[in-house]
Amino acid sequence: MRVPIYEAVAHYRRNEKLPYTEYFCLGFFSKLSLAETALAESKILSGFSELDDDSFSITTHYLNDCAHLGEDINYEIVNNKIYGVWYDYDLDANYTSSGYVGLFSTLEYSEAALAWYKTWDIFKVYGLECLGIDPITLNLRGWTEGFITVYN
């Protein structure tokens, strides 16, 4: 069974000389239409309103999508809460790579997946402390107040 979870994302490059793109998670949603609404509402906020339409996208994740969980998996989402296994490591002094490697319906599933992700070479290189688990509330938009940019 594949249960999609939709992540609304805004992204931009500070300038074309730098190879990195900044990403803003605008929330995780159980329905595509809710993610699309979050994008539309975010586009009018300070900072986000300066971005082109192609700076907004929706990433589809699949709940409990980790072979190391076993065969008999419960996909029930209780109280709109799921758990995300995140990564966050520095690429250099100015930029960090971060995101989610998996979304799970229970804390136990996310802990089992985290143990497996810790065997991946990339996380051994950057340090196992760059992995963790966060509770996520579905259908709740993030970045409701926008942002300002400050350049040196």
PDB file of C-alpha atoms in Angstrom:
ATOM      1  CA  MET A   1       0.000   0.000   0.000  1.00  0.00           C
ATOM      2  CA  ARG A   2       1.401   3.396  -0.947  1.00  0.00           C
ATOM      3  CA  VAL A   3       0.036   6.347   1.002  1.00  0.00           C
ATOM      4  CA  PRO A   4       1.205   9.655  -0.491  1.00  0.00           C
ATOM      5  CA  ILE A   5       2.154  12.610   1.688  1.00  0.00           C
ATOM      6  CA  TYR A   6       2.636  15.895  -0.166  1.00  0.00           C
ATOM      7  CA  GLU A   7       5.317  18.369   0.879  1.00  0.00           C
ATOM      8  CA  ALA A   8       4.835  21.964  -0.311  1.00  0.00           C
ATOM      9  CA  VAL A   9       8.230  23.572  -0.975  1.00  0.00           C
ATOM     10  CA  ALA A  10       9.584  26.973  -1.979  1.00  0.00           C
ATOM     11  CA  HIS A  11      13.116  27.220  -3.330  1.00  0.00           C
ATOM     12  CA  TYR A  12      15.416  29.907  -4.658  1.00  0.00           C
ATOM     13  CA  ARG A  13      19.054  30.613  -5.458  1.00  0.00           C
ATOM     14  CA  ARG A  14      20.617  33.599  -3.767  1.00  0.00           C
ATOM     15  CA  ASN A  15      22.495  34.291  -6.976  1.00  0.00           C
ATOM     16  CA  GLU A  16      23.509  32.393 -10.085  1.00  0.00           C
ATOM     17  CA  LYS A  17      27.184  32.272  -9.079  1.00  0.00           C
ATOM     18  CA  LEU A  18      26.487  29.971  -6.134  1.00  0.00           C
ATOM     19  CA  PRO A  19      25.749  26.300  -6.756  1.00  0.00           C
ATOM     20  CA  TYR A  20      23.275  25.962  -3.861  1.00  0.00           C
ATOM     21  CA  THR A  21      19.531  26.331  -3.710  1.00  0.00           C
ATOM     22  CA  GLU A  22      17.699  27.380  -0.531  1.00  0.00           C
ATOM     23  CA  TYR A  23      14.629  25.297   0.345  1.00  0.00           C
ATOM     24  CA  PHE A  24      11.680  26.190   2.568  1.00  0.00           C
ATOM     25  CA  CYS A  25       9.267  23.469   3.665  1.00  0.00           C
ATOM     26  CA  LEU A  26       5.787  24.983   3.621  1.00  0.00           C
ATOM     27  CA  GLY A  27       4.142  21.967   5.240  1.00  0.00           C
ATOM     28  CA  PHE A  28       3.129  18.346   4.746  1.00  0.00           C
ATOM     29  CA  PHE A  29      -0.347  17.474   3.524  1.00  0.00           C
ATOM     30  CA  SER A  30      -2.525  14.394   3.198  1.00  0.00           C
ATOM     31  CA  LYS A  31      -4.168  15.649  -0.004  1.00  0.00           C
ATOM     32  CA  LEU A  32      -2.635  17.211  -3.097  1.00  0.00           C
ATOM     33  CA  SER A  33      -5.297  19.949  -3.112  1.00  0.00           C
ATOM     34  CA  LEU A  34      -4.245  21.030   0.394  1.00  0.00           C
ATOM     35  CA  ALA A  35      -0.600  21.293  -0.689  1.00  0.00           C
ATOM     36  CA  GLU A  36      -1.642  23.347  -3.730  1.00  0.00           C
ATOM     37  CA  THR A  37      -3.637  25.693  -1.485  1.00  0.00           C
ATOM     38  CA  ALA A  38      -0.622  26.099   0.829  1.00  0.00           C
ATOM     39  CA  LEU A  39       1.532  27.079  -2.164  1.00  0.00           C
ATOM     40  CA  ALA A  40      -1.035  29.622  -3.364  1.00  0.00           C
ATOM     41  CA  GLU A  41      -1.322  31.157   0.115  1.00  0.00           C
ATOM     42  CA  SER A  42       2.465  31.273   0.536  1.00  0.00           C
ATOM     43  CA  LYS A  43       3.024  33.028  -2.799  1.00  0.00           C
ATOM     44  CA  ILE A  44       1.452  36.237  -1.457  1.00  0.00           C
ATOM     45  CA  LEU A  45       3.634  36.437   1.680  1.00  0.00           C
ATOM     46  CA  SER A  46       6.597  38.768   2.102  1.00  0.00           C
ATOM     47  CA  GLY A  47       9.733  37.229   0.585  1.00  0.00           C
ATOM     48  CA  PHE A  48       7.857  34.436  -1.152  1.00  0.00           C
ATOM     49  CA  SER A  49       5.953  36.970  -3.309  1.00  0.00           C
ATOM     50  CA  GLU A  50       9.281  37.916  -4.920  1.00  0.00           C
ATOM     51  CA  LEU A  51       9.860  34.368  -6.201  1.00  0.00           C
ATOM     52  CA  ASP A  52       8.845  33.116  -9.643  1.00  0.00           C
ATOM     53  CA  ASP A  53       6.071  30.536  -9.952  1.00  0.00           C
ATOM     54  CA  ASP A  54       8.667  27.900 -10.839  1.00  0.00           C
ATOM     55  CA  SER A  55      10.200  28.426  -7.380  1.00  0.00           C
ATOM     56  CA  PHE A  56       7.297  26.514  -5.824  1.00  0.00           C
ATOM     57  CA  SER A  57       6.781  22.787  -6.054  1.00  0.00           C
ATOM     58  CA  ILE A  58       5.199  19.793  -4.407  1.00  0.00           C
ATOM     59  CA  THR A  59       7.270  16.743  -3.491  1.00  0.00           C
ATOM     60  CA  THR A  60       5.471  13.439  -3.046  1.00  0.00           C
ATOM     61  CA  HIS A  61       6.705  11.195  -0.242  1.00  0.00           C
ATOM     62  CA  TYR A  62       5.235   7.802   0.620  1.00  0.00           C
ATOM     63  CA  LEU A  63       4.357   6.913   4.186  1.00  0.00           C
ATOM     64  CA  ASN A  64       6.355   4.056   5.732  1.00  0.00           C
ATOM     65  CA  ASP A  65       8.400   3.672   2.541  1.00  0.00           C
ATOM     66  CA  CYS A  66      11.304   1.722   4.021  1.00  0.00           C
ATOM     67  CA  ALA A  67      11.916  -1.946   3.279  1.00  0.00           C
ATOM     68  CA  HIS A  68      13.426  -2.465   6.726  1.00  0.00           C
ATOM     69  CA  LEU A  69      10.043  -2.074   8.454  1.00  0.00           C
ATOM     70  CA  GLY A  70       8.861  -5.544   7.451  1.00  0.00           C
ATOM     71  CA  GLU A  71       5.727  -6.807   5.759  1.00  0.00           C
ATOM     72  CA  ASP A  72       2.855  -6.129   8.185  1.00  0.00           C
ATOM     73  CA  ILE A  73       2.741  -2.325   8.367  1.00  0.00           C
ATOM     74  CA  ASN A  74      -0.002  -0.123   9.813  1.00  0.00           C
ATOM     75  CA  TYR A  75      -0.659   2.961   7.677  1.00  0.00           C
ATOM     76  CA  GLU A  76      -3.202   4.563   9.997  1.00  0.00           C
ATOM     77  CA  ILE A  77      -2.493   8.230  10.735  1.00  0.00           C
ATOM     78  CA  VAL A  78      -3.663   9.194  14.226  1.00  0.00           C
ATOM     79  CA  ASN A  79      -4.600  12.827  14.966  1.00  0.00           C
ATOM     80  CA  ASN A  80      -2.862  14.038  11.793  1.00  0.00           C
ATOM     81  CA  LYS A  81       0.536  13.179  13.359  1.00  0.00           C
ATOM     82  CA  ILE A  82       3.336  11.439  11.505  1.00  0.00           C
ATOM     83  CA  TYR A  83       7.081  11.235  12.123  1.00  0.00           C
ATOM     84  CA  GLY A  84       9.800  12.414   9.786  1.00  0.00           C
ATOM     85  CA  VAL A  85      13.358  11.139   9.754  1.00  0.00           C
ATOM     86  CA  TRP A  86      15.414  14.202   8.842  1.00  0.00           C
ATOM     87  CA  TYR A  87      19.009  14.871   7.839  1.00  0.00           C
ATOM     88  CA  ASP A  88      20.893  18.129   8.300  1.00  0.00           C
ATOM     89  CA  TYR A  89      24.598  18.536   7.539  1.00  0.00           C
ATOM     90  CA  ASP A  90      26.868  21.387   6.497  1.00  0.00           C
ATOM     91  CA  LEU A  91      28.118  21.470   2.921  1.00  0.00           C
ATOM     92  CA  ASP A  92      30.457  24.343   3.729  1.00  0.00           C
ATOM     93  CA  ALA A  93      30.589  27.379   6.023  1.00  0.00           C
ATOM     94  CA  ASN A  94      27.548  28.969   4.332  1.00  0.00           C
ATOM     95  CA  TYR A  95      25.244  26.147   3.298  1.00  0.00           C
ATOM     96  CA  THR A  96      23.497  23.220   4.876  1.00  0.00           C
ATOM     97  CA  SER A  97      21.850  20.266   3.162  1.00  0.00           C
ATOM     98  CA  SER A  98      18.670  19.212   4.905  1.00  0.00           C
ATOM     99  CA  GLY A  99      15.417  17.404   4.293  1.00  0.00           C
ATOM    100  CA  TYR A 100      13.536  14.232   5.070  1.00  0.00           C
ATOM    101  CA  VAL A 101      14.623  10.725   4.097  1.00  0.00           C
ATOM    102  CA  GLY A 102      11.373   9.161   5.263  1.00  0.00           C
ATOM    103  CA  LEU A 103       7.924   9.804   6.727  1.00  0.00           C
ATOM    104  CA  PHE A 104       6.309   7.278   9.066  1.00  0.00           C
ATOM    105  CA  SER A 105       2.940   6.650  10.685  1.00  0.00           C
ATOM    106  CA  THR A 106       4.404   5.742  14.090  1.00  0.00           C
ATOM    107  CA  LEU A 107       7.380   6.690  16.207  1.00  0.00           C
ATOM    108  CA  GLU A 108       8.402   3.020  16.307  1.00  0.00           C
ATOM    109  CA  TYR A 109       8.568   2.831  12.503  1.00  0.00           C
ATOM    110  CA  SER A 110      10.626   6.017  12.332  1.00  0.00           C
ATOM    111  CA  GLU A 111      13.046   4.674  14.964  1.00  0.00           C
ATOM    112  CA  ALA A 112      13.493   1.417  13.025  1.00  0.00           C
ATOM    113  CA  ALA A 113      14.113   3.351   9.804  1.00  0.00           C
ATOM    114  CA  LEU A 114      16.528   5.718  11.572  1.00  0.00           C
ATOM    115  CA  ALA A 115      18.617   2.759  12.723  1.00  0.00           C
ATOM    116  CA  TRP A 116      18.849   1.592   9.092  1.00  0.00           C
ATOM    117  CA  TYR A 117      19.617   5.076   7.694  1.00  0.00           C
ATOM    118  CA  LYS A 118      22.503   5.326  10.162  1.00  0.00           C
ATOM    119  CA  THR A 119      24.234   2.548   8.197  1.00  0.00           C
ATOM    120  CA  TRP A 120      24.344   4.689   5.030  1.00  0.00           C
ATOM    121  CA  ASP A 121      27.840   5.877   4.120  1.00  0.00           C
ATOM    122  CA  ILE A 122      26.832   9.511   3.602  1.00  0.00           C
ATOM    123  CA  PHE A 123      25.619   9.802   7.187  1.00  0.00           C
ATOM    124  CA  LYS A 124      28.720   8.066   8.481  1.00  0.00           C
ATOM    125  CA  VAL A 125      30.809  10.685   6.635  1.00  0.00           C
ATOM    126  CA  TYR A 126      28.866  13.705   7.923  1.00  0.00           C
ATOM    127  CA  GLY A 127      28.205  12.226  11.371  1.00  0.00           C
ATOM    128  CA  LEU A 128      25.273  10.305  12.781  1.00  0.00           C
ATOM    129  CA  GLU A 129      24.192  13.377  14.738  1.00  0.00           C
ATOM    130  CA  CYS A 130      23.016  14.834  11.423  1.00  0.00           C
ATOM    131  CA  LEU A 131      20.012  12.465  11.569  1.00  0.00           C
ATOM    132  CA  GLY A 132      16.969  12.733  13.784  1.00  0.00           C
ATOM    133  CA  ILE A 133      13.221  12.324  14.144  1.00  0.00           C
ATOM    134  CA  ASP A 134      10.595  15.074  14.272  1.00  0.00           C
ATOM    135  CA  PRO A 135       6.866  14.775  14.851  1.00  0.00           C
ATOM    136  CA  ILE A 136       4.948  16.386  11.965  1.00  0.00           C
ATOM    137  CA  THR A 137       1.383  17.638  12.008  1.00  0.00           C
ATOM    138  CA  LEU A 138      -0.231  17.083   8.628  1.00  0.00           C
ATOM    139  CA  ASN A 139      -2.332  19.721   6.896  1.00  0.00           C
ATOM    140  CA  LEU A 140      -0.746  22.575   8.833  1.00  0.00           C
ATOM    141  CA  ARG A 141       0.895  25.274   6.726  1.00  0.00           C
ATOM    142  CA  GLY A 142       4.318  26.507   7.759  1.00  0.00           C
ATOM    143  CA  TRP A 143       5.907  29.899   7.068  1.00  0.00           C
ATOM    144  CA  THR A 144       2.664  31.785   7.631  1.00  0.00           C
ATOM    145  CA  GLU A 145       4.420  35.140   8.050  1.00  0.00           C
ATOM    146  CA  GLY A 146       6.890  35.080   5.168  1.00  0.00           C
ATOM    147  CA  PHE A 147      10.494  36.282   5.437  1.00  0.00           C
ATOM    148  CA  ILE A 148      12.876  39.053   4.498  1.00  0.00           C
ATOM    149  CA  THR A 149      16.219  38.628   2.771  1.00  0.00           C
ATOM    150  CA  VAL A 150      19.405  40.191   4.044  1.00  0.00           C
ATOM    151  CA  TYR A 151      22.544  40.055   1.909  1.00  0.00           C
ATOM    152  CA  ASN A 152      26.053  41.047   2.962  1.00  0.00           C
TER     153      ASN A 152
END
